[in-house]
Short mmCIF file of the C-alpha atoms (twelve columns), coordinates in Angstrom:
data_MODEL
# 
_entry.id   MODEL 
# 
loop_
_atom_site.group_PDB 
_atom_site.id 
_atom_site.type_symbol 
_atom_site.label_atom_id 
_atom_site.label_alt_id 
_atom_site.label_comp_id 
_atom_site.label_asym_id 
_atom_site.label_seq_id 
_atom_site.Cartn_x 
_atom_site.Cartn_y 
_atom_site.Cartn_z 
_atom_site.pdbx_PDB_model_num 
ATOM 1   C CA . UNK A 1   67.990  63.183  108.018 1 
ATOM 2   C CA . UNK A 2   70.674  63.677  110.646 1 
ATOM 3   C CA . UNK A 3   69.908  62.664  114.197 1 
ATOM 4   C CA . UNK A 4   70.575  64.802  117.263 1 
ATOM 5   C CA . UNK A 5   73.870  63.055  118.029 1 
ATOM 6   C CA . UNK A 6   75.074  63.457  114.426 1 
ATOM 7   C CA . UNK A 7   74.198  67.146  114.458 1 
ATOM 8   C CA . UNK A 8   76.059  67.565  117.729 1 
ATOM 9   C CA . UNK A 9   79.155  65.890  116.261 1 
ATOM 10  C CA . UNK A 10  78.957  67.989  113.091 1 
ATOM 11  C CA . UNK A 11  78.662  71.182  115.127 1 
ATOM 12  C CA . UNK A 12  81.703  70.176  117.186 1 
ATOM 13  C CA . UNK A 13  83.636  69.377  114.027 1 
ATOM 14  C CA . UNK A 14  82.767  72.734  112.454 1 
ATOM 15  C CA . UNK A 15  83.875  74.501  115.656 1 
ATOM 16  C CA . UNK A 16  87.202  72.632  115.651 1 
ATOM 17  C CA . UNK A 17  87.776  73.457  111.987 1 
ATOM 18  C CA . UNK A 18  87.079  77.145  112.655 1 
ATOM 19  C CA . UNK A 19  89.602  77.168  115.517 1 
ATOM 20  C CA . UNK A 20  92.183  75.391  113.342 1 
ATOM 21  C CA . UNK A 21  91.717  77.883  110.516 1 
ATOM 22  C CA . UNK A 22  92.000  80.832  112.912 1 
ATOM 23  C CA . UNK A 23  95.151  79.376  114.443 1 
ATOM 24  C CA . UNK A 24  96.619  78.891  110.974 1 
ATOM 25  C CA . UNK A 25  95.896  82.539  110.130 1 
ATOM 26  C CA . UNK A 26  97.483  83.704  113.386 1 
ATOM 27  C CA . UNK A 27  100.544 81.540  112.751 1 
ATOM 28  C CA . UNK A 28  100.875 82.873  109.222 1 
ATOM 29  C CA . UNK A 29  100.571 86.491  110.386 1 
ATOM 30  C CA . UNK A 30  103.063 85.935  113.213 1 
ATOM 31  C CA . UNK A 31  105.556 84.341  110.850 1 
ATOM 32  C CA . UNK A 32  105.104 87.189  108.352 1 
ATOM 33  C CA . UNK A 33  105.735 89.792  111.084 1 
ATOM 34  C CA . UNK A 34  108.829 87.898  112.224 1 
ATOM 35  C CA . UNK A 35  110.131 87.807  108.651 1 
ATOM 36  C CA . UNK A 36  109.494 91.547  108.273 1 
ATOM 37  C CA . UNK A 37  111.383 92.303  111.488 1 
ATOM 38  C CA . UNK A 38  114.314 90.167  110.354 1 
ATOM 39  C CA . UNK A 39  114.410 91.968  106.992 1 
ATOM 40  C CA . UNK A 40  114.210 95.403  108.632 1 
ATOM 41  C CA . UNK A 41  117.013 94.505  111.033 1 
ATOM 42  C CA . UNK A 42  119.191 93.289  108.164 1 
ATOM 43  C CA . UNK A 43  118.568 96.453  106.151 1 
ATOM 44  C CA . UNK A 44  119.114 98.682  109.200 1 
ATOM 45  C CA . UNK A 45  122.483 97.008  109.763 1 
ATOM 46  C CA . UNK A 46  123.391 97.496  106.101 1 
ATOM 47  C CA . UNK A 47  122.342 101.148 106.142 1 
ATOM 48  C CA . UNK A 48  124.383 101.849 109.275 1 
ATOM 49  C CA . UNK A 49  127.417 99.812  108.227 1 
ATOM 50  C CA . UNK A 50  129.026 102.944 106.793 1 
ATOM 51  C CA . UNK A 51  128.253 106.647 106.778 1 
ATOM 52  C CA . UNK A 52  129.320 106.860 103.147 1 
ATOM 53  C CA . UNK A 53  125.814 107.279 101.783 1 
ATOM 54  C CA . UNK A 54  126.295 105.734 98.349  1 
ATOM 55  C CA . UNK A 55  127.958 102.615 99.709  1 
ATOM 56  C CA . UNK A 56  125.291 102.182 102.370 1 
ATOM 57  C CA . UNK A 57  122.410 102.667 99.951  1 
ATOM 58  C CA . UNK A 58  123.929 100.409 97.309  1 
ATOM 59  C CA . UNK A 59  123.655 97.433  99.637  1 
ATOM 60  C CA . UNK A 60  120.346 98.626  101.084 1 
ATOM 61  C CA . UNK A 61  118.748 98.931  97.636  1 
ATOM 62  C CA . UNK A 62  119.768 95.411  96.627  1 
ATOM 63  C CA . UNK A 63  118.513 93.937  99.912  1 
ATOM 64  C CA . UNK A 64  115.246 95.835  99.517  1 
ATOM 65  C CA . UNK A 65  114.696 94.486  96.012  1 
ATOM 66  C CA . UNK A 66  115.320 90.963  97.268  1 
ATOM 67  C CA . UNK A 67  113.140 91.304  100.367 1 
ATOM 68  C CA . UNK A 68  110.224 92.860  98.480  1 
ATOM 69  C CA . UNK A 69  110.567 90.337  95.630  1 
ATOM 70  C CA . UNK A 70  110.867 92.942  92.879  1 
ATOM 71  C CA . UNK A 71  113.303 93.206  89.986  1 
ATOM 72  C CA . UNK A 72  114.904 96.503  90.946  1 
ATOM 73  C CA . UNK A 73  115.067 99.143  93.665  1 
ATOM 74  C CA . UNK A 74  116.032 102.721 92.809  1 
ATOM 75  C CA . UNK A 75  116.608 105.621 95.177  1 
ATOM 76  C CA . UNK A 76  116.232 109.189 93.956  1 
ATOM 77  C CA . UNK A 77  116.694 112.434 95.870  1 
ATOM 78  C CA . UNK A 78  115.554 115.948 95.110  1 
ATOM 79  C CA . UNK A 79  118.278 118.479 94.381  1 
ATOM 80  C CA . UNK A 80  117.640 121.330 96.808  1 
ATOM 81  C CA . UNK A 81  118.837 124.028 94.417  1 
ATOM 82  C CA . UNK A 82  117.194 122.977 91.136  1 
ATOM 83  C CA . UNK A 83  114.293 120.837 92.356  1 
ATOM 84  C CA . UNK A 84  115.257 118.163 89.817  1 
ATOM 85  C CA . UNK A 85  115.137 114.477 90.697  1 
ATOM 86  C CA . UNK A 86  118.663 113.166 91.143  1 
ATOM 87  C CA . UNK A 87  119.185 109.396 90.728  1 
ATOM 88  C CA . UNK A 88  121.367 108.208 93.578  1 
ATOM 89  C CA . UNK A 89  121.231 104.429 93.345  1 
ATOM 90  C CA . UNK A 90  119.629 101.636 91.316  1 
ATOM 91  C CA . UNK A 91  120.186 97.970  92.132  1 
ATOM 92  C CA . UNK A 92  118.822 94.736  90.704  1 
ATOM 93  C CA . UNK A 93  117.688 92.064  93.153  1 
ATOM 94  C CA . UNK A 94  119.853 89.574  91.262  1 
ATOM 95  C CA . UNK A 95  122.955 91.644  91.987  1 
ATOM 96  C CA . UNK A 96  123.735 92.081  88.288  1 
ATOM 97  C CA . UNK A 97  124.866 95.443  86.944  1 
ATOM 98  C CA . UNK A 98  124.305 97.247  83.668  1 
ATOM 99  C CA . UNK A 99  126.644 100.194 83.181  1 
ATOM 100 C CA . UNK A 100 124.877 101.449 80.033  1 
ATOM 101 C CA . UNK A 101 121.508 101.337 81.772  1 
ATOM 102 C CA . UNK A 102 122.893 103.146 84.794  1 
ATOM 103 C CA . UNK A 103 124.539 105.813 82.623  1 
ATOM 104 C CA . UNK A 104 121.219 106.525 80.924  1 
ATOM 105 C CA . UNK A 105 119.400 106.429 84.253  1 
ATOM 106 C CA . UNK A 106 121.923 108.723 85.890  1 
ATOM 107 C CA . UNK A 107 122.576 111.324 83.198  1 
ATOM 108 C CA . UNK A 108 119.708 111.648 80.767  1 
ATOM 109 C CA . UNK A 109 116.467 110.287 82.197  1 
ATOM 110 C CA . UNK A 110 115.423 112.401 85.166  1 
ATOM 111 C CA . UNK A 111 115.855 115.959 83.977  1 
ATOM 112 C CA . UNK A 112 112.498 117.460 84.929  1 
ATOM 113 C CA . UNK A 113 111.812 119.134 88.259  1 
ATOM 114 C CA . UNK A 114 109.802 116.943 90.632  1 
ATOM 115 C CA . UNK A 115 107.108 119.613 90.790  1 
ATOM 116 C CA . UNK A 116 106.638 119.406 87.016  1 
ATOM 117 C CA . UNK A 117 105.385 115.801 87.009  1 
ATOM 118 C CA . UNK A 118 101.803 115.631 88.402  1 
ATOM 119 C CA . UNK A 119 102.102 112.078 89.727  1 
ATOM 120 C CA . UNK A 120 105.424 112.767 91.437  1 
ATOM 121 C CA . UNK A 121 104.098 116.018 92.850  1 
ATOM 122 C CA . UNK A 122 101.132 114.069 94.242  1 
ATOM 123 C CA . UNK A 123 103.471 111.659 96.049  1 
ATOM 124 C CA . UNK A 124 105.535 114.534 97.444  1 
ATOM 125 C CA . UNK A 125 102.540 116.613 98.551  1 
ATOM 126 C CA . UNK A 126 100.544 113.773 100.104 1 
ATOM 127 C CA . UNK A 127 103.638 111.918 101.318 1 
ATOM 128 C CA . UNK A 128 101.832 108.711 100.514 1 
ATOM 129 C CA . UNK A 129 103.169 105.822 98.459  1 
ATOM 130 C CA . UNK A 130 101.480 104.942 95.187  1 
ATOM 131 C CA . UNK A 131 101.366 101.840 92.994  1 
ATOM 132 C CA . UNK A 132 101.268 102.086 89.208  1 
ATOM 133 C CA . UNK A 133 100.097 99.005  87.341  1 
ATOM 134 C CA . UNK A 134 100.151 100.561 83.875  1 
ATOM 135 C CA . UNK A 135 102.970 103.101 83.451  1 
ATOM 136 C CA . UNK A 136 101.760 104.090 79.965  1 
ATOM 137 C CA . UNK A 137 98.559  105.484 81.446  1 
ATOM 138 C CA . UNK A 138 100.076 106.970 84.590  1 
ATOM 139 C CA . UNK A 139 101.205 110.317 83.250  1 
ATOM 140 C CA . UNK A 140 104.863 109.539 83.947  1 
ATOM 141 C CA . UNK A 141 107.266 110.506 81.154  1 
ATOM 142 C CA . UNK A 142 107.771 107.517 78.844  1 
ATOM 143 C CA . UNK A 143 111.562 107.765 79.128  1 
ATOM 144 C CA . UNK A 144 111.236 107.033 82.853  1 
ATOM 145 C CA . UNK A 145 109.817 103.557 82.307  1 
ATOM 146 C CA . UNK A 146 109.928 102.222 78.723  1 
ATOM 147 C CA . UNK A 147 113.747 102.045 78.231  1 
ATOM 148 C CA . UNK A 148 114.045 100.096 81.470  1 
ATOM 149 C CA . UNK A 149 111.302 97.574  80.692  1 
ATOM 150 C CA . UNK A 150 109.211 98.610  83.682  1 
ATOM 151 C CA . UNK A 151 105.745 97.060  83.701  1 
ATOM 152 C CA . UNK A 152 104.582 98.132  87.159  1 
ATOM 153 C CA . UNK A 153 106.122 100.188 89.943  1 
ATOM 154 C CA . UNK A 154 105.719 101.301 93.513  1 
ATOM 155 C CA . UNK A 155 106.795 104.827 94.505  1 
ATOM 156 C CA . UNK A 156 107.599 105.317 98.200  1 
ATOM 157 C CA . UNK A 157 108.227 108.861 99.502  1 
ATOM 158 C CA . UNK A 158 111.300 109.344 101.684 1 
ATOM 159 C CA . UNK A 159 110.178 111.702 104.441 1 
ATOM 160 C CA . UNK A 160 112.627 113.461 106.735 1 
ATOM 161 C CA . UNK A 161 111.724 116.077 109.332 1 
ATOM 162 C CA . UNK A 162 108.261 116.499 107.831 1 
ATOM 163 C CA . UNK A 163 109.749 117.063 104.377 1 
ATOM 164 C CA . UNK A 164 109.900 114.745 101.356 1 
ATOM 165 C CA . UNK A 165 113.564 114.505 100.357 1 
ATOM 166 C CA . UNK A 166 113.180 111.907 97.612  1 
ATOM 167 C CA . UNK A 167 111.579 108.631 96.623  1 
ATOM 168 C CA . UNK A 168 112.339 104.929 96.564  1 
ATOM 169 C CA . UNK A 169 111.025 103.167 93.475  1 
ATOM 170 C CA . UNK A 170 110.469 99.412  93.239  1 
ATOM 171 C CA . UNK A 171 109.607 97.906  89.877  1 
ATOM 172 C CA . UNK A 172 108.598 94.721  88.107  1 
ATOM 173 C CA . UNK A 173 109.724 94.018  84.558  1 
ATOM 174 C CA . UNK A 174 107.308 91.094  84.075  1 
ATOM 175 C CA . UNK A 175 103.801 92.167  82.988  1 
ATOM 176 C CA . UNK A 176 102.048 89.445  84.997  1 
ATOM 177 C CA . UNK A 177 103.529 90.490  88.355  1 
ATOM 178 C CA . UNK A 178 101.670 92.830  90.699  1 
ATOM 179 C CA . UNK A 179 102.383 94.348  94.090  1 
ATOM 180 C CA . UNK A 180 100.850 92.594  97.086  1 
ATOM 181 C CA . UNK A 181 99.755  94.276  100.341 1 
ATOM 182 C CA . UNK A 182 102.678 92.583  102.086 1 
ATOM 183 C CA . UNK A 183 105.181 94.041  99.616  1 
ATOM 184 C CA . UNK A 184 103.647 97.499  99.944  1 
ATOM 185 C CA . UNK A 185 103.699 97.430  103.746 1 
ATOM 186 C CA . UNK A 186 107.304 96.228  103.877 1 
ATOM 187 C CA . UNK A 187 108.401 98.832  101.321 1 
ATOM 188 C CA . UNK A 188 106.847 101.605 103.429 1 
ATOM 189 C CA . UNK A 189 108.751 100.440 106.520 1 
ATOM 190 C CA . UNK A 190 112.015 100.222 104.588 1 
ATOM 191 C CA . UNK A 191 111.439 103.691 103.140 1 
ATOM 192 C CA . UNK A 192 111.337 105.095 106.679 1 
ATOM 193 C CA . UNK A 193 114.669 103.445 107.466 1 
ATOM 194 C CA . UNK A 194 116.281 104.750 104.285 1 
ATOM 195 C CA . UNK A 195 115.172 108.313 105.056 1 
ATOM 196 C CA . UNK A 196 116.790 108.007 108.504 1 
ATOM 197 C CA . UNK A 197 119.998 106.623 106.968 1 
ATOM 198 C CA . UNK A 198 120.177 109.524 104.517 1 
ATOM 199 C CA . UNK A 199 119.609 111.998 107.363 1 
ATOM 200 C CA . UNK A 200 122.407 110.445 109.407 1 
ATOM 201 C CA . UNK A 201 124.790 110.443 106.450 1 
ATOM 202 C CA . UNK A 202 124.048 114.088 105.662 1 
ATOM 203 C CA . UNK A 203 124.563 115.049 109.296 1 
ATOM 204 C CA . UNK A 204 127.882 113.213 109.308 1 
ATOM 205 C CA . UNK A 205 128.980 114.994 106.125 1 
ATOM 206 C CA . UNK A 206 127.983 118.378 107.537 1 
ATOM 207 C CA . UNK A 207 129.878 117.745 110.772 1 
ATOM 208 C CA . UNK A 208 132.935 116.531 108.866 1 
ATOM 209 C CA . UNK A 209 132.903 119.636 106.659 1 
ATOM 210 C CA . UNK A 210 132.590 121.843 109.740 1 
ATOM 211 C CA . UNK A 211 135.545 120.099 111.393 1 
ATOM 212 C CA . UNK A 212 137.648 120.582 108.280 1 
ATOM 213 C CA . UNK A 213 136.867 124.295 108.230 1 
ATOM 214 C CA . UNK A 214 137.722 124.591 111.941 1 
ATOM 215 C CA . UNK A 215 141.021 122.755 111.456 1 
ATOM 216 C CA . UNK A 216 141.899 124.932 108.470 1 
ATOM 217 C CA . UNK A 217 141.259 128.097 110.503 1 
ATOM 218 C CA . UNK A 218 143.413 126.795 113.351 1 
ATOM 219 C CA . UNK A 219 146.305 126.057 110.986 1 
ATOM 220 C CA . UNK A 220 146.088 129.474 109.299 1 
# 
């Protein structure tokens, strides 16, 4: 049996271990927040480096895929006139390119209206991100995932002025990989930044078009 002094020492040791564990958790959380802020700053700088939307989002998508530790990041907007999903950008974290894959992605994959796909409509209506661990059972069209080797994906709504203007999609091509809470949280923060970047680029384009019209009228 333990004596009184031994029990006192054990209790003190347990208390010290508890404090050490708590400090380790706090350190880990602080470091994770610092890393997130650094990533967000880097992506914000990339998104604002040019008001040419495709150039800005090309770099942003690659940085997002790297930061979230996924294979690919794709950005899709909704065409205001047709309601169809329009692929704007798709970048691998590795930086590699695949022109055939992009051609298929850009021209023949996303032809349905966003409102016609229940899962996509759910994301747009709720404006909440969603993770899909088994695309075959998700209700997404097979041509959206199978040709690209997608095994799991995260869909993040891009919300601007209380309206969903598109989605950012992160995907894994390895069946054993899954999305962690840290990845999901970071992706949501990045999605907010991307929506702001798109808004700014559209505003710039609208102002430039208005200036061109004004200049044309002055010259007439």
